[in-house]
One Martini backbone bead per residue (centre of mass of N, CA, C, O) as a GRO file, in nm:
protein
  336
    1MET     BB    1   7.933   8.170  11.625
    2GLY     BB    2   8.100   8.250  11.364
    3PHE     BB    3   8.240   7.961  11.297
    4LEU     BB    4   7.945   7.840  11.190
    5LYS     BB    5   7.952   7.987  10.939
    6ILE     BB    6   7.864   7.968  10.615
    7ASP     BB    7   8.009   7.972  10.326
    8PRO     BB    8   7.895   8.087  10.027
    9MET     BB    9   8.082   7.913   9.850
   10MET     BB   10   7.981   7.639   9.956
   11VAL     BB   11   7.695   7.666   9.849
   12LYS     BB   12   7.780   7.684   9.550
   13LEU     BB   13   7.920   7.409   9.541
   14ILE     BB   14   7.673   7.238   9.609
   15ILE     BB   15   7.504   7.330   9.368
   16THR     BB   16   7.709   7.233   9.155
   17LEU     BB   17   7.701   6.933   9.235
   18LEU     BB   18   7.398   6.896   9.180
   19LEU     BB   19   7.406   6.979   8.885
   20ALA     BB   20   7.614   6.759   8.798
   21THR     BB   21   7.438   6.518   8.892
   22PHE     BB   22   7.165   6.589   8.716
   23ILE     BB   23   7.338   6.789   8.489
   24PRO     BB   24   7.556   6.674   8.302
   25ALA     BB   25   7.809   6.704   8.096
   26LYS     BB   26   7.775   6.633   7.742
   27GLY     BB   27   7.947   6.595   7.480
   28GLY     BB   28   7.987   6.906   7.343
   29PHE     BB   29   7.985   7.047   7.631
   30VAL     BB   30   8.262   6.964   7.732
   31ASP     BB   31   8.437   7.142   7.546
   32PHE     BB   32   8.305   7.411   7.616
   33PHE     BB   33   8.379   7.409   7.924
   34GLN     BB   34   8.683   7.391   7.886
   35TYR     BB   35   8.723   7.662   7.739
   36LEU     BB   36   8.581   7.840   7.950
   37THR     BB   37   8.764   7.766   8.189
   38THR     BB   38   9.036   7.858   8.074
   39ALA     BB   39   8.953   8.157   8.040
   40ALA     BB   40   8.877   8.214   8.340
   41ILE     BB   41   9.155   8.147   8.465
   42ALA     BB   42   9.322   8.351   8.307
   43LEU     BB   43   9.165   8.598   8.412
   44LEU     BB   44   9.216   8.557   8.711
   45PHE     BB   45   9.537   8.582   8.700
   46PHE     BB   46   9.542   8.856   8.572
   47MET     BB   47   9.398   9.005   8.809
   48HIS     BB   48   9.604   8.928   9.029
   49GLY     BB   49   9.845   9.068   8.895
   50ALA     BB   50   9.713   9.357   8.892
   51LYS     BB   51   9.674   9.373   9.213
   52LEU     BB   52   9.969   9.348   9.270
   53SER     BB   53  10.190   9.514   9.482
   54ARG     BB   54  10.519   9.604   9.505
   55GLU     BB   55  10.516   9.762   9.771
   56LYS     BB   56  10.401   9.530   9.948
   57ILE     BB   57  10.623   9.328   9.896
   58ILE     BB   58  10.861   9.497  10.009
   59ALA     BB   59  10.738   9.551  10.296
   60GLY     BB   60  10.710   9.214  10.361
   61SER     BB   61  11.018   9.081  10.280
   62SER     BB   62  11.231   9.111  10.530
   63HIS     BB   63  11.118   8.851  10.690
   64TRP     BB   64  11.280   8.565  10.633
   65ARG     BB   65  11.206   8.366  10.864
   66LEU     BB   66  10.904   8.376  10.822
   67HIS     BB   67  10.896   8.285  10.518
   68LEU     BB   68  11.053   8.021  10.550
   69TRP     BB   69  10.845   7.881  10.734
   70ILE     BB   70  10.596   7.900  10.552
   71MET     BB   71  10.720   7.732  10.321
   72THR     BB   72  10.775   7.484  10.494
   73SER     BB   73  10.483   7.431  10.577
   74THR     BB   74  10.357   7.416  10.287
   75PHE     BB   75  10.602   7.220  10.127
   76ILE     BB   76  10.670   7.007  10.382
   77LEU     BB   77  10.480   6.955  10.618
   78PHE     BB   78  10.219   6.885  10.465
   79PRO     BB   79  10.322   6.647  10.291
   80ILE     BB   80  10.393   6.475  10.537
   81LEU     BB   81  10.106   6.455  10.648
   82GLY     BB   82   9.986   6.319  10.397
   83LEU     BB   83  10.169   6.067  10.401
   84LEU     BB   84  10.093   5.972  10.688
   85PHE     BB   85   9.793   5.938  10.630
   86VAL     BB   86   9.829   5.722  10.408
   87TRP     BB   87   9.996   5.524  10.577
   88TRP     BB   88   9.771   5.472  10.782
   89HIS     BB   89   9.510   5.386  10.641
   90PRO     BB   90   9.220   5.351  10.810
   91LEU     BB   91   9.061   5.309  10.533
   92ASN     BB   92   8.871   5.133  10.279
   93ILE     BB   93   8.917   5.337  10.022
   94SER     BB   94   8.958   5.522   9.771
   95PRO     BB   95   9.260   5.606   9.632
   96ASP     BB   96   9.171   5.891   9.529
   97LEU     BB   97   9.129   6.012   9.813
   98TYR     BB   98   9.424   5.992   9.903
   99THR     BB   99   9.524   6.164   9.673
  100GLY     BB  100   9.363   6.415   9.767
  101PHE     BB  101   9.523   6.458  10.032
  102ILE     BB  102   9.797   6.502   9.905
  103TYR     BB  103   9.717   6.732   9.719
  104LEU     BB  104   9.626   6.925   9.937
  105CYS     BB  105   9.924   6.934  10.083
  106ILE     BB  106  10.083   7.063   9.810
  107LEU     BB  107   9.956   7.326   9.821
  108PRO     BB  108   9.910   7.638   9.829
  109GLY     BB  109   9.818   7.914   9.966
  110THR     BB  110   9.624   8.154  10.039
  111VAL     BB  111   9.529   8.494   9.999
  112GLN     BB  112   9.274   8.647  10.089
  113SER     BB  113   9.212   8.499  10.365
  114SER     BB  114   9.488   8.537  10.500
  115ILE     BB  115   9.477   8.847  10.502
  116ALA     BB  116   9.204   8.885  10.641
  117PHE     BB  117   9.272   8.731  10.909
  118THR     BB  118   9.520   8.899  10.984
  119SER     BB  119   9.371   9.168  11.008
  120LEU     BB  120   9.155   9.082  11.219
  121ALA     BB  121   9.386   8.983  11.438
  122GLY     BB  122   9.640   9.193  11.422
  123GLY     BB  123   9.852   9.162  11.206
  124ASN     BB  124  10.099   9.139  10.954
  125VAL     BB  125   9.998   9.241  10.654
  126ALA     BB  126  10.248   9.278  10.475
  127ALA     BB  127  10.357   8.990  10.525
  128ALA     BB  128  10.103   8.842  10.424
  129VAL     BB  129  10.109   8.939  10.133
  130CYS     BB  130  10.386   8.820  10.068
  131ALA     BB  131  10.343   8.521  10.154
  132ALA     BB  132  10.086   8.456   9.989
  133SER     BB  133  10.198   8.535   9.710
  134ALA     BB  134  10.446   8.348   9.710
  135SER     BB  135  10.294   8.083   9.742
  136SER     BB  136  10.123   8.104   9.485
  137LEU     BB  137  10.361   8.136   9.284
  138LEU     BB  138  10.538   7.887   9.368
  139GLY     BB  139  10.311   7.671   9.325
  140VAL     BB  140  10.333   7.655   9.014
  141PHE     BB  141  10.605   7.486   9.051
  142ILE     BB  142  10.600   7.297   9.310
  143SER     BB  143  10.336   7.129   9.303
  144PRO     BB  144  10.385   6.964   9.038
  145MET     BB  145  10.651   6.838   9.138
  146LEU     BB  146  10.523   6.695   9.385
  147VAL     BB  147  10.326   6.524   9.233
  148ASN     BB  148  10.550   6.363   9.077
  149LEU     BB  149  10.716   6.277   9.328
  150VAL     BB  150  10.498   6.167   9.538
  151MET     BB  151  10.278   6.029   9.315
  152ASN     BB  152  10.383   5.946   9.036
  153VAL     BB  153  10.279   6.126   8.798
  154HIS     BB  154  10.227   5.954   8.488
  155SER     BB  155  10.302   5.860   8.170
  156GLU     BB  156  10.425   5.708   7.883
  157MET     BB  157  10.536   5.976   7.840
  158PRO     BB  158  10.805   6.154   7.820
  159GLY     BB  159  10.816   6.443   8.013
  160ASN     BB  160  10.534   6.501   8.158
  161GLY     BB  161  10.605   6.686   8.396
  162LEU     BB  162  10.706   6.927   8.224
  163GLU     BB  163  10.445   6.955   8.065
  164GLN     BB  164  10.265   7.030   8.306
  165ILE     BB  165  10.421   7.281   8.396
  166GLY     BB  166  10.388   7.429   8.128
  167LYS     BB  167  10.078   7.446   8.136
  168ILE     BB  168  10.058   7.602   8.402
  169MET     BB  169  10.221   7.847   8.318
  170LEU     BB  170  10.041   7.923   8.075
  171GLN     BB  171   9.764   7.944   8.247
  172LEU     BB  172   9.883   8.112   8.511
  173LEU     BB  173  10.156   8.278   8.490
  174VAL     BB  174  10.131   8.446   8.233
  175PRO     BB  175   9.876   8.611   8.313
  176PHE     BB  176  10.002   8.722   8.572
  177VAL     BB  177  10.237   8.881   8.442
  178ILE     BB  178  10.068   9.051   8.251
  179GLY     BB  179   9.899   9.183   8.475
  180HIS     BB  180  10.138   9.315   8.626
  181ILE     BB  181  10.240   9.487   8.387
  182SER     BB  182   9.944   9.629   8.354
  183ARG     BB  183   9.911   9.797   8.619
  184ARG     BB  184   9.993  10.088   8.520
  185TRP     BB  185   9.705  10.100   8.355
  186ILE     BB  186   9.484   9.914   8.554
  187GLY     BB  187   9.510   9.953   8.866
  188ALA     BB  188   9.284  10.155   8.936
  189TRP     BB  189   9.049   9.982   8.832
  190VAL     BB  190   9.101   9.736   9.015
  191GLU     BB  191   9.072   9.881   9.290
  192LYS     BB  192   8.771   9.969   9.225
  193HIS     BB  193   8.711   9.636   9.130
  194ARG     BB  194   8.760   9.397   9.348
  195SER     BB  195   8.494   9.228   9.334
  196LEU     BB  196   8.550   9.109   9.050
  197ILE     BB  197   8.768   8.909   9.138
  198GLY     BB  198   8.590   8.737   9.321
  199LYS     BB  199   8.393   8.652   9.092
  200THR     BB  200   8.605   8.523   8.907
  201ASP     BB  201   8.706   8.318   9.106
  202GLN     BB  202   8.436   8.166   9.149
  203ALA     BB  203   8.362   8.104   8.854
  204SER     BB  204   8.610   7.927   8.785
  205ILE     BB  205   8.568   7.712   9.001
  206LEU     BB  206   8.278   7.625   8.922
  207LEU     BB  207   8.346   7.533   8.636
  208VAL     BB  208   8.548   7.312   8.710
  209VAL     BB  209   8.365   7.151   8.901
  210TYR     BB  210   8.147   7.087   8.695
  211SER     BB  211   8.326   6.939   8.492
  212ALA     BB  212   8.447   6.727   8.686
  213PHE     BB  213   8.166   6.612   8.799
  214SER     BB  214   8.049   6.525   8.538
  215GLU     BB  215   8.262   6.309   8.485
  216ALA     BB  216   8.226   6.160   8.759
  217VAL     BB  217   7.928   6.083   8.726
  218VAL     BB  218   7.964   5.916   8.468
  219ASN     BB  219   8.184   5.731   8.652
  220GLY     BB  220   8.047   5.684   8.950
  221ILE     BB  221   8.100   5.844   9.228
  222TRP     BB  222   7.832   5.772   9.410
  223HIS     BB  223   7.934   5.465   9.437
  224LYS     BB  224   8.206   5.547   9.615
  225VAL     BB  225   8.045   5.785   9.781
  226GLY     BB  226   7.940   5.826  10.104
  227LEU     BB  227   7.854   5.941  10.411
  228ALA     BB  228   8.088   5.802  10.561
  229THR     BB  229   8.309   5.917  10.377
  230PHE     BB  230   8.252   6.213  10.430
  231GLY     BB  231   8.310   6.200  10.734
  232TRP     BB  232   8.605   6.110  10.701
  233ILE     BB  233   8.707   6.354  10.545
  234LEU     BB  234   8.644   6.559  10.765
  235LEU     BB  235   8.826   6.434  10.983
  236GLY     BB  236   9.090   6.449  10.823
  237CYS     BB  237   9.092   6.760  10.795
  238LEU     BB  238   9.095   6.823  11.098
  239ILE     BB  239   9.360   6.683  11.166
  240ILE     BB  240   9.552   6.833  10.976
  241LEU     BB  241   9.487   7.122  11.073
  242ALA     BB  242   9.552   7.088  11.376
  243VAL     BB  243   9.851   7.010  11.342
  244ALA     BB  244   9.941   7.261  11.180
  245LEU     BB  245   9.862   7.475  11.391
  246LEU     BB  246  10.033   7.368  11.624
  247ILE     BB  247  10.312   7.382  11.486
  248ASN     BB  248  10.301   7.690  11.419
  249ILE     BB  249  10.282   7.792  11.707
  250VAL     BB  250  10.537   7.661  11.821
  251ALA     BB  251  10.737   7.781  11.613
  252SER     BB  252  10.686   8.082  11.677
  253ARG     BB  253  10.790   8.055  11.978
  254VAL     BB  254  11.070   7.937  11.923
  255PHE     BB  255  11.153   8.188  11.725
  256GLY     BB  256  11.029   8.462  11.855
  257PHE     BB  257  10.777   8.576  11.756
  258LYS     BB  258  10.565   8.800  11.721
  259ARG     BB  259  10.234   8.832  11.736
  260ALA     BB  260  10.195   8.941  11.441
  261ASP     BB  261  10.367   8.701  11.316
  262GLU     BB  262  10.213   8.460  11.428
  263ILE     BB  263   9.958   8.517  11.264
  264VAL     BB  264  10.083   8.475  10.988
  265VAL     BB  265  10.171   8.182  11.026
  266LEU     BB  266   9.891   8.064  11.089
  267PHE     BB  267   9.743   8.163  10.811
  268CYS     BB  268   9.979   8.103  10.586
  269GLY     BB  269  10.073   7.795  10.705
  270SER     BB  270   9.747   7.646  10.711
  271LYS     BB  271   9.659   7.694  10.408
  272LYS     BB  272   9.448   7.615  10.119
  273SER     BB  273   9.404   7.640   9.764
  274LEU     BB  274   9.132   7.637   9.559
  275ALA     BB  275   9.213   7.829   9.321
  276ASN     BB  276   9.470   7.649   9.250
  277GLY     BB  277   9.377   7.345   9.270
  278VAL     BB  278   9.163   7.317   9.048
  279PRO     BB  279   9.325   7.390   8.784
  280MET     BB  280   9.556   7.189   8.831
  281ALA     BB  281   9.388   6.929   8.829
  282ASN     BB  282   9.292   6.970   8.531
  283ILE     BB  283   9.598   6.898   8.435
  284LEU     BB  284   9.717   6.648   8.616
  285PHE     BB  285   9.447   6.485   8.581
  286PRO     BB  286   9.223   6.279   8.503
  287ALA     BB  287   8.896   6.339   8.438
  288SER     BB  288   8.779   6.079   8.597
  289THR     BB  289   8.933   6.184   8.893
  290ILE     BB  290   8.893   6.481   8.986
  291GLY     BB  291   8.639   6.483   9.163
  292ILE     BB  292   8.747   6.294   9.397
  293ILE     BB  293   9.017   6.450   9.452
  294LEU     BB  294   8.863   6.731   9.539
  295LEU     BB  295   8.705   6.673   9.799
  296PRO     BB  296   8.909   6.736  10.030
  297LEU     BB  297   8.956   7.033   9.944
  298MET     BB  298   8.659   7.138   9.974
  299ILE     BB  299   8.636   7.066  10.275
  300PHE     BB  300   8.889   7.213  10.381
  301HIS     BB  301   8.802   7.495  10.301
  302GLN     BB  302   8.570   7.518  10.509
  303VAL     BB  303   8.723   7.441  10.766
  304GLN     BB  304   8.939   7.671  10.760
  305LEU     BB  305   8.738   7.907  10.773
  306MET     BB  306   8.601   7.839  11.042
  307ILE     BB  307   8.850   7.810  11.229
  308CYS     BB  308   9.000   8.081  11.151
  309SER     BB  309   8.770   8.268  11.234
  310TYR     BB  310   8.779   8.197  11.532
  311ILE     BB  311   9.079   8.264  11.585
  312ALA     BB  312   9.069   8.560  11.496
  313GLY     BB  313   8.863   8.646  11.712
  314ARG     BB  314   9.045   8.578  11.956
  315TYR     BB  315   9.278   8.767  11.885
  316LYS     BB  316   9.114   9.026  11.881
  317ALA     BB  317   9.012   9.016  12.175
  318ALA     BB  318   9.295   9.004  12.306
  319GLY     BB  319   9.399   9.271  12.186
  320GLU     BB  320   9.183   9.458  12.310
  321LYS     BB  321   9.244   9.382  12.605
  322GLN     BB  322   9.542   9.475  12.603
  323ALA     BB  323   9.487   9.771  12.520
  324GLN     BB  324   9.321   9.841  12.774
  325LYS     BB  325   9.544   9.786  12.982
  326GLU     BB  326   9.750   9.995  12.860
  327ALA     BB  327   9.547  10.248  12.881
  328ALA     BB  328   9.472  10.278  13.183
  329PRO     BB  329   9.728  10.424  13.307
  330ARG     BB  330   9.707  10.675  13.121
  331VAL     BB  331   9.431  10.770  13.221
  332MET     BB  332   9.506  10.800  13.520
  333GLU     BB  333   9.737  11.003  13.473
  334SER     BB  334   9.559  11.226  13.335
  335GLN     BB  335   9.368  11.269  13.585
  336LYS     BB  336   9.605  11.376  13.777
   0.00000   0.00000   0.00000
């Protein structure tokens, strides 16, 4: 029943949504929270850059076919699924929610949970570190371009797409690079305080969510989204995740990947990053729409953790069973 366990981060998100609903930021507090959020996100990506080891990247980067498929799944397969979902348009709901589904599908994959699930399932951890890190880093460039290409997000000002990418690079990539360069001096401290990165990660996400939903509440989000709509968002997330998982499993077996690499494809090629998606949305979309656009991503985040936790447990159990079968003849031989 481990897959039914609620992620603590989801509980914090729910509390943050309730706080924004009943005590939204208004007036001068809006600017305060925006500055605080920007600083927290910059610190987060600085810490991620300092944590990333070049040795691990080199160790896991040799399997080019594996990484090529994961990037294809993340930045081509998923956007196609999002576009097909919007083309299907099964319910007459707010267009911003359908925008949220497309936005969800063009984001890079997660880093921490992809690596953690790969390790739990007995997969190729070095390759997972490389694939997840590359997805997160490339997403800083690719996701904003896909937003402008697929959703035609622009303002009346020319060159707005490049301006958005520049803002994202300044807020996310520059701190990441500085952190990675600083690794030679602070790497040991970062390794010793890895839990601090997780706390920084969560704090920055919660700050952005609070700011976004405060704006959304002021603009009447709860008049647009009811329980039936929430249920439909959940069903949509389940459909998209199920199709992505199925395609990734089939592709792994068609390409003849080993079991350890199949696990990497499954977890790195089918997950979407809340940590990257929330700060990007804060830059890419108008403040009045961010809250409702992020709803599919926040629900997908919990769905992917629950489903992938269950799948990782199944892979682990199957691996242990296979190891026992292989060990049995050796034990019998030694007894003789």
